[in-house]
mmCIF file of C-alpha atoms in Angstrom:
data_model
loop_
_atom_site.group_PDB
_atom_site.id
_atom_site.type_symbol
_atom_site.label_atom_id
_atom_site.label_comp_id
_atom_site.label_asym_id
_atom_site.label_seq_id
_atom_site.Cartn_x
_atom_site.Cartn_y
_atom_site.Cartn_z
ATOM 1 C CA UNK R 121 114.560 156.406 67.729
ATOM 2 C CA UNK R 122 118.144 155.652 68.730
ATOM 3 C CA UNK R 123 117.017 157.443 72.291
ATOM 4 C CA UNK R 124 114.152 155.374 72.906
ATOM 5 C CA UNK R 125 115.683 151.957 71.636
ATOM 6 C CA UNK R 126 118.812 152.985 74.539
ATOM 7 C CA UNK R 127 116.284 153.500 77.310
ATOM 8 C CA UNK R 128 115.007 150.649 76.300
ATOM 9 C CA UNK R 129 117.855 148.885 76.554
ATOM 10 C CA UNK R 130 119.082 150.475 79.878
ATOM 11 C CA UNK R 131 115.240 149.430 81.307
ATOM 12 C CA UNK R 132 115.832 145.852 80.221
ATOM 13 C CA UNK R 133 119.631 145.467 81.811
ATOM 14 C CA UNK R 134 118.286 147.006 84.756
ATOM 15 C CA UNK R 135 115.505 144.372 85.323
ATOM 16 C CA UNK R 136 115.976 142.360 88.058
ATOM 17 C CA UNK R 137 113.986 138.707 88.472
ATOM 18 C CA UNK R 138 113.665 138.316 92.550
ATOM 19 C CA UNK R 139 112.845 134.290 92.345
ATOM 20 C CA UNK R 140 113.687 132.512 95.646
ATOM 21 C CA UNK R 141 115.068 129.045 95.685
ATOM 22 C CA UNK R 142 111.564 126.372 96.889
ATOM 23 C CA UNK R 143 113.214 124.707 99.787
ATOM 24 C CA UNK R 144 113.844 120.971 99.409
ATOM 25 C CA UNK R 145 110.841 119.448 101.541
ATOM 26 C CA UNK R 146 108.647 121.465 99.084
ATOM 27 C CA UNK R 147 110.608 120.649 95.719
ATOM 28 C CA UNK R 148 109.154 117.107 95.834
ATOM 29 C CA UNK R 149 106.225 115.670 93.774
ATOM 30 C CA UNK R 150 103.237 114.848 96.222
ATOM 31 C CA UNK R 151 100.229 112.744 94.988
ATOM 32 C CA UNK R 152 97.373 110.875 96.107
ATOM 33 C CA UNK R 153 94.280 109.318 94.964
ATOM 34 C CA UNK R 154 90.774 109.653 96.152
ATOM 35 C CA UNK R 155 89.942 105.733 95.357
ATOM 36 C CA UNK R 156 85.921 106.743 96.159
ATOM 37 C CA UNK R 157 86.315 109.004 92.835
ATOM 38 C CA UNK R 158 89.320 108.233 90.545
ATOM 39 C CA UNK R 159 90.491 111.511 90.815
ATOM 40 C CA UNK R 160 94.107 112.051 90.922
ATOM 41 C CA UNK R 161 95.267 115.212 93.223
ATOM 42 C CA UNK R 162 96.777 117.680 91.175
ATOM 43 C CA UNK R 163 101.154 117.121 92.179
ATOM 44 C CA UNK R 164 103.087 119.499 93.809
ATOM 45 C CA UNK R 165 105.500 120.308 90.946
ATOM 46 C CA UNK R 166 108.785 121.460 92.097
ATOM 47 C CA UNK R 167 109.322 124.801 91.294
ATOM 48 C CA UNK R 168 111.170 126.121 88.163
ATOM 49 C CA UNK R 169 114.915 127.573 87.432
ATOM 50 C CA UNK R 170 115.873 131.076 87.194
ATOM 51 C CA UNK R 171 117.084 130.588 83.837
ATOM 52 C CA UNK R 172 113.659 128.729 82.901
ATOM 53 C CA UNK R 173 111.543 131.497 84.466
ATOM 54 C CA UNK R 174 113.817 134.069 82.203
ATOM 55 C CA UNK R 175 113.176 131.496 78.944
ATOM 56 C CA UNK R 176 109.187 131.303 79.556
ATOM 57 C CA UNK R 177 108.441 134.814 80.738
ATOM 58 C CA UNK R 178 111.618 136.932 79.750
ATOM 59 C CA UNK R 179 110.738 139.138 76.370
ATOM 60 C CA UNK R 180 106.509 139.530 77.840
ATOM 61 C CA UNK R 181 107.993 140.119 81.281
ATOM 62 C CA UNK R 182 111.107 142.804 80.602
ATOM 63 C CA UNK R 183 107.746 145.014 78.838
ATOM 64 C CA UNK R 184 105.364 144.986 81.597
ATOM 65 C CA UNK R 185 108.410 145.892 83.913
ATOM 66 C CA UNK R 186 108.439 148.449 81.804
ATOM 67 C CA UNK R 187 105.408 149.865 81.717
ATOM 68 C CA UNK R 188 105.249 149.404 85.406
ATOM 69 C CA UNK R 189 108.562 149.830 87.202
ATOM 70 C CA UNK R 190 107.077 149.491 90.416
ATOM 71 C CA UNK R 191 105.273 146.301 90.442
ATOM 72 C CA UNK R 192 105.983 143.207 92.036
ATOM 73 C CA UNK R 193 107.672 140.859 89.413
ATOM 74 C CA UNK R 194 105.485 137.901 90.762
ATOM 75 C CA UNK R 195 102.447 140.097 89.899
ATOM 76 C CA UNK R 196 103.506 140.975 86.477
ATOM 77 C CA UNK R 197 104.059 137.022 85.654
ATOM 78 C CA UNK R 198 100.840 136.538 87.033
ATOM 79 C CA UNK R 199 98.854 138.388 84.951
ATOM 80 C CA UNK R 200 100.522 137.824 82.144
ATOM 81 C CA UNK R 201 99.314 134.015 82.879
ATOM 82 C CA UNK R 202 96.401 135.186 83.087
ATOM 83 C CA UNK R 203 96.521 136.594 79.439
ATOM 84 C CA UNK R 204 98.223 134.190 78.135
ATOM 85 C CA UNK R 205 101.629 136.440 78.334
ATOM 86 C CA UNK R 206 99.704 139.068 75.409
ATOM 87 C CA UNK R 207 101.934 142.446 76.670
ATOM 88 C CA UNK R 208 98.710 144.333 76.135
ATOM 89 C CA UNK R 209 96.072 142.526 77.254
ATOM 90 C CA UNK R 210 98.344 141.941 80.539
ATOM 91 C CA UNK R 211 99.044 145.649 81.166
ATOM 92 C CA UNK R 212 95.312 146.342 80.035
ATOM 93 C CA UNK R 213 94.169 143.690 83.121
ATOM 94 C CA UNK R 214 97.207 145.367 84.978
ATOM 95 C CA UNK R 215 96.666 148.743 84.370
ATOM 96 C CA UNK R 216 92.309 148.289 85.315
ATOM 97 C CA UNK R 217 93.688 146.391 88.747
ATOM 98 C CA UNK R 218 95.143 148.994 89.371
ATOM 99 C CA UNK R 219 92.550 150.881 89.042
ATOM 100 C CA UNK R 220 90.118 149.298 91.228
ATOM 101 C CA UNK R 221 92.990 149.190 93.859
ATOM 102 C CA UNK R 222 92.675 152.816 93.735
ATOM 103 C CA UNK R 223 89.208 152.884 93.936
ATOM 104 C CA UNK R 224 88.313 150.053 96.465
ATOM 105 C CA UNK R 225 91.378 150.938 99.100
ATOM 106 C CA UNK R 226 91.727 151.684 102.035
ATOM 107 C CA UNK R 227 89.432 148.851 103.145
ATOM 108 C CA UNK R 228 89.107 149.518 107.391
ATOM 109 C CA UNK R 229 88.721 146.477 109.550
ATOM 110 C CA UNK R 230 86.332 148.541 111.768
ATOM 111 C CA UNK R 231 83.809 148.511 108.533
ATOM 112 C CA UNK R 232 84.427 144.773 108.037
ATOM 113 C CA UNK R 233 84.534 143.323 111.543
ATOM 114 C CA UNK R 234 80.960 142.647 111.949
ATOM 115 C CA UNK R 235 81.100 140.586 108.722
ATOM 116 C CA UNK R 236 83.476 138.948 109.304
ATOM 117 C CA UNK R 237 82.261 137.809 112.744
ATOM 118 C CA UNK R 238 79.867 135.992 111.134
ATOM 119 C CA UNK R 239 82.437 133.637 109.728
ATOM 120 C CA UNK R 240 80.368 132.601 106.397
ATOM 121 C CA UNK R 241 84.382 132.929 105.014
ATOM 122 C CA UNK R 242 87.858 132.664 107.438
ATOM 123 C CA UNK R 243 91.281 131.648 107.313
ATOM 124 C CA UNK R 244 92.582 128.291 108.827
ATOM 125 C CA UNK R 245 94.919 128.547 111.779
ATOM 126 C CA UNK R 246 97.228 126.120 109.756
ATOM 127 C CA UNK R 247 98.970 126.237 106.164
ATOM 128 C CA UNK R 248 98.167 122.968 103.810
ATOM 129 C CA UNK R 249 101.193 120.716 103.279
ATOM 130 C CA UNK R 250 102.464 123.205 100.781
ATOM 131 C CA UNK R 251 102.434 125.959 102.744
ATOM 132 C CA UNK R 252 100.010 127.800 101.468
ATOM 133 C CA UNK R 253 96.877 129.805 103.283
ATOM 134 C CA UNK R 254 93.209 127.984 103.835
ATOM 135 C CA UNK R 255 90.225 130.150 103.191
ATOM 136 C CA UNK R 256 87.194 127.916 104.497
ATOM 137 C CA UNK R 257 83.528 128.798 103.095
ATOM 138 C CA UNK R 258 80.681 127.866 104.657
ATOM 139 C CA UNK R 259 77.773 128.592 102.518
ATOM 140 C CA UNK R 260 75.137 127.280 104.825
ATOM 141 C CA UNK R 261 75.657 130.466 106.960
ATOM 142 C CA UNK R 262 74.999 132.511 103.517
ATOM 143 C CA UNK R 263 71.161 130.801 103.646
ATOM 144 C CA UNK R 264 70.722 131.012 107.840
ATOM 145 C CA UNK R 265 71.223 134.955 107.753
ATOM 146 C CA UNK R 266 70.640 138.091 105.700
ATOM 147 C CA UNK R 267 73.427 139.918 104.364
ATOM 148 C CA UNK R 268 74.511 142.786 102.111
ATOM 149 C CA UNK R 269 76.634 141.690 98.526
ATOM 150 C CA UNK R 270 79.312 144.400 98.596
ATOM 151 C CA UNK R 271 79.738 144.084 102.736
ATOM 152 C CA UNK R 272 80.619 140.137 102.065
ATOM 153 C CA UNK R 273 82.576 140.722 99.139
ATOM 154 C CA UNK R 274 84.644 143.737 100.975
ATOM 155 C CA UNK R 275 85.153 141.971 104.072
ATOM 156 C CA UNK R 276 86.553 138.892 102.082
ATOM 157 C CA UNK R 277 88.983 141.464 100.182
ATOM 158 C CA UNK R 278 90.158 142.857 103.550
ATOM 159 C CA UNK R 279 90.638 139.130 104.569
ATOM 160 C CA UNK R 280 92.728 138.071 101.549
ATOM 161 C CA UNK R 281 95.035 141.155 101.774
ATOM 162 C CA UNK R 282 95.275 141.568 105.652
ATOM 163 C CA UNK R 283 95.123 137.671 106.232
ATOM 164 C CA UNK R 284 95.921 135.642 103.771
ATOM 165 C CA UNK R 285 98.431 137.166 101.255
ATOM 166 C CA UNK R 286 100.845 138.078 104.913
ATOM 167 C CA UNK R 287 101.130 134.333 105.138
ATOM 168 C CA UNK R 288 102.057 133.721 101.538
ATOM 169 C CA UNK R 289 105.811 132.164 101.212
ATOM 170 C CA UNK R 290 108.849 133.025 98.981
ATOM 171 C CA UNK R 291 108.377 130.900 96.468
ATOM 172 C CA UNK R 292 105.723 130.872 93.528
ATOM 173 C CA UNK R 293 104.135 127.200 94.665
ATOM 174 C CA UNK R 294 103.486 129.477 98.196
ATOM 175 C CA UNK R 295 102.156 132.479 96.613
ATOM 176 C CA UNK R 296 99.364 130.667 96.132
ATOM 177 C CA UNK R 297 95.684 129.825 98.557
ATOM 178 C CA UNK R 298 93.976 126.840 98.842
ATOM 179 C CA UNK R 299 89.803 126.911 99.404
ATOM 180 C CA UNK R 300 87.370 125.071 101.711
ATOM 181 C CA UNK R 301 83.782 125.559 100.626
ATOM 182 C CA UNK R 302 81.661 123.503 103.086
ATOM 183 C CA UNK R 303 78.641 122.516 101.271
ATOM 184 C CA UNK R 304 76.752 120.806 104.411
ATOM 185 C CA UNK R 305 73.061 121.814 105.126
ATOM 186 C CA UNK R 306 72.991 123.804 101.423
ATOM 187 C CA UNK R 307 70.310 122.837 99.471
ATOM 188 C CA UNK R 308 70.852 125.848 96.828
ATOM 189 C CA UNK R 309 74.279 127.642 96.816
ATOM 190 C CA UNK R 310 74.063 131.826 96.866
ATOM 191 C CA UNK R 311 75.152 132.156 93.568
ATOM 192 C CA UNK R 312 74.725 135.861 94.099
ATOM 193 C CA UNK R 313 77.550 135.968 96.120
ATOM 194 C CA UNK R 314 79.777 133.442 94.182
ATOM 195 C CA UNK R 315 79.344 135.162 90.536
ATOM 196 C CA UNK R 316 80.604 138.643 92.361
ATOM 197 C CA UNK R 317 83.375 136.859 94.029
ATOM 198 C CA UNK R 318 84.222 134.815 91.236
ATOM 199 C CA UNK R 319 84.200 138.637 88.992
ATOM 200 C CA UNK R 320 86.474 140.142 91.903
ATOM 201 C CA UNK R 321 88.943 137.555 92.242
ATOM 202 C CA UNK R 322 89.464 136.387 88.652
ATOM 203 C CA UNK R 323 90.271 140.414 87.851
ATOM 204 C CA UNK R 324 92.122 141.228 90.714
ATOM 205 C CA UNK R 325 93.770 138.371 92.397
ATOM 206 C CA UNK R 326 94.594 135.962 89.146
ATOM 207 C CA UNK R 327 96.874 132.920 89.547
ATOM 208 C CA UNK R 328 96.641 132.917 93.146
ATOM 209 C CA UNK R 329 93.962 129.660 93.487
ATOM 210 C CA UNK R 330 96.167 126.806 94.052
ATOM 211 C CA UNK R 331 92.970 124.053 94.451
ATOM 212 C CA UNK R 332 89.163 124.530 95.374
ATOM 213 C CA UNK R 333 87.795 121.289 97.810
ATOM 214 C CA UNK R 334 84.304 121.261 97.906
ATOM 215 C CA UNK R 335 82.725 118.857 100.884
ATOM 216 C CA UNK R 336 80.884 116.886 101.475
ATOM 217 C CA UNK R 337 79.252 116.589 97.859
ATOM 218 C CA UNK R 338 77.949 112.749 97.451
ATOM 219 C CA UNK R 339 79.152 111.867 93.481
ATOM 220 C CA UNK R 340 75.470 111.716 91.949
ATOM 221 C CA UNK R 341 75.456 115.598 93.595
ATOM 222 C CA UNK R 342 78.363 116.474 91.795
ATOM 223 C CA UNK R 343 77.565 116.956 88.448
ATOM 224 C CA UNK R 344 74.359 119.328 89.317
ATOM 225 C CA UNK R 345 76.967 121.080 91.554
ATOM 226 C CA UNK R 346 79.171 121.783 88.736
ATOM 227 C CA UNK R 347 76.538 122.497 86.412
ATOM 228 C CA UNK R 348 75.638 125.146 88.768
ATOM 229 C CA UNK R 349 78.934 126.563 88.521
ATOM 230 C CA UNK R 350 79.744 126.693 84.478
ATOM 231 C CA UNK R 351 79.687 130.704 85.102
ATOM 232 C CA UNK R 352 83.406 129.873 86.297
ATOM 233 C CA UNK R 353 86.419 129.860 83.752
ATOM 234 C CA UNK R 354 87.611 126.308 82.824
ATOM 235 C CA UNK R 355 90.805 127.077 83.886
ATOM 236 C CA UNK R 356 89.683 127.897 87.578
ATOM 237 C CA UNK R 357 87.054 124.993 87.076
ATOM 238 C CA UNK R 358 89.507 122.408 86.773
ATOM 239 C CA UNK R 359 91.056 123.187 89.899
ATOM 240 C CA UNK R 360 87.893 121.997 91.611
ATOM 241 C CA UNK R 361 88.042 118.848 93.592
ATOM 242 C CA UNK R 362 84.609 116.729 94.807
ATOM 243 C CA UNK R 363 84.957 115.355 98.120
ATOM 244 C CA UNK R 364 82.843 113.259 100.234
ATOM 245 C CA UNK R 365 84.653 111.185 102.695
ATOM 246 C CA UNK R 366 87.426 112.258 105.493
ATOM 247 C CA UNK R 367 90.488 110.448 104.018
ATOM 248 C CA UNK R 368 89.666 112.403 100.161
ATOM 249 C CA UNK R 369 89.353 115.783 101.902
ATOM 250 C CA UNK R 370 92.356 115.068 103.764
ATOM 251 C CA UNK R 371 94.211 114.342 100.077
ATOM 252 C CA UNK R 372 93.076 117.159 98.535
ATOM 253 C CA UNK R 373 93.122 119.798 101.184
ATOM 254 C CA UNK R 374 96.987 118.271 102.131
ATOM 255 C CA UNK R 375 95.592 119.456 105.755
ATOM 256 C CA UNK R 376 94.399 117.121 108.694
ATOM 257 C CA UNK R 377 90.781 117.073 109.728
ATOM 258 C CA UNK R 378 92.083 118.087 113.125
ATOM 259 C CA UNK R 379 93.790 121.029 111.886
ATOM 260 C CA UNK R 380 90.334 122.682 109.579
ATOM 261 C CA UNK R 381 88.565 124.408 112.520
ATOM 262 C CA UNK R 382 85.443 124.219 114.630
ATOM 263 C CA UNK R 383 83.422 124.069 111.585
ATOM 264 C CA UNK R 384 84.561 120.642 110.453
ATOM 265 C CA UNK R 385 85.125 119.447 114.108
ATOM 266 C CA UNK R 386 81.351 119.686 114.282
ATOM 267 C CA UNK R 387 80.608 117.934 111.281
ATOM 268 C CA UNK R 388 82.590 115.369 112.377
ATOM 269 C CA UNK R 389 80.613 114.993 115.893
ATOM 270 C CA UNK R 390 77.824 114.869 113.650
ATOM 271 C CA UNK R 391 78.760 111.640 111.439
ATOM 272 C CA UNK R 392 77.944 114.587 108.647
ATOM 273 C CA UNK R 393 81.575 113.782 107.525
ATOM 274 C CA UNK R 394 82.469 109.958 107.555
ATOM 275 C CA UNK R 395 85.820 108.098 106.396
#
């Protein structure tokens, strides 16, 4: 006993917390208000201390380190979110991740490229205001052609860890994506497509969803919408945002019109997307 309680010990002095500093233009609150829906966007909260980071997620933290010396400590704390900061149900989340990691990789953009081509899912060009990636869905494209589940659902893996993780910053606020789901033309979403995606990313990729805007969804729409979705955590859910007007998508995307691709350029030309 006295052995394992001074490796213990030795593992815990040894820990190391890598948090970088947020840089100032980022450490501010930002807020708007989409005035069509009395929604308040979700603030940019500045991020917290070392010392507070070691206070909230310290005891849970210094185990999973332990159990797994070589992960990332910003993937530890995020599945321990995930759980609730319960050791074991963390390193049992943990510990099947990495699992499927092992299983699912390596993922070869020559198996993926035609997929993606067909651009039902890419990233932005541009980070939001918080510097954080833009995946951009557009689920008409899901109804206009056929496709195969687990070719979708690889080729967005290969995006997120190719693409969109690269362009995540050093602080936690950054390590974080914001989504575009482009609901124009959909009558019925592919809810195929979203259940897997939603299985995939809630096991594997948890606390990374900084905001989901979904546009253009008029506000009698939006509760058959959401209905539609109830297969999604509450958690997850509540990061949802309704849009359907230019200066509300602007708000809650924190990205120009200008700067979310062809796709919304078009709409635009098309008065499908007014202010």
């Amino acid at each position: 006993l006295a052995t394992q309680r001074s490796q213990n010990d030795n593992c815990h002095d040894n820990i190391m917390i890598d948090i970088k500093e947020q840089r100032d233009d980022e450490s501010e609150y930002w807020q708007g208000t989409d005035k069509s829906q009395n929604l308040a966007v979700l603030p940019l909260v500045p991020s917290p201390s070392i010392i507070q980071i070691q206070q909230s997620h310290g005891p849970a933290l210094k185990q999973m380190q332990c159990r797994f010396p070589d992960a990332s400590t910003h993937d530890l704390i995020r599945f321990l979110k995930a759980r609730k900061y319960d050791v074991n149900k963390s390193a049992s989340m943990y510990g099947a991740h990495l699992k499927w990691r092992e299983d699912k990789f390596p993922i070869l953009e020559e198996g993926v490229k035609e997929t993606l081509a067909t651009r039902k899912f890419y990233m932005l060009d541009d980070l939001d205001r918080g510097g954080r990636p833009i995946i951009y869905y557009c689920l008409r494209r899901f109804k206009e052609m056929d496709y195969v589940l687990e070719d979708e659902i690889n080729a967005l893996i290969y995006l997120v860890e190719h693409k969109v993780i690269p362009r995540f910053g050093l602080c936690t606020d950054t390590k974080m994506f914001t989504v575009l789901i482009d609901m124009s033309g959909v009558r019925s979403l592919p809810l195929s497509f979203l259940r897997r995606l939603n299985t995939v990313m809630e096991a594997n990729y948890p606390e990374t969803l900084f905001r989901t805007v979904l546009f253009p969804v008029p506000y009698f729409l939006q509760k058959v919408v959401s209905g539609s979705l109830a297969f999604v955590d509450k958690k997850t859910r509540d990061k949802f945002a309704y849009v359907n007007d230019i200066k509300s998508l602007e708000n809650f995307a924190m990205i120009p019109v200008k700067k979310m691709g062809p796709d919304v350029s078009e709409m635009l030309k098309s008065k499908r997307l007014k202010y």
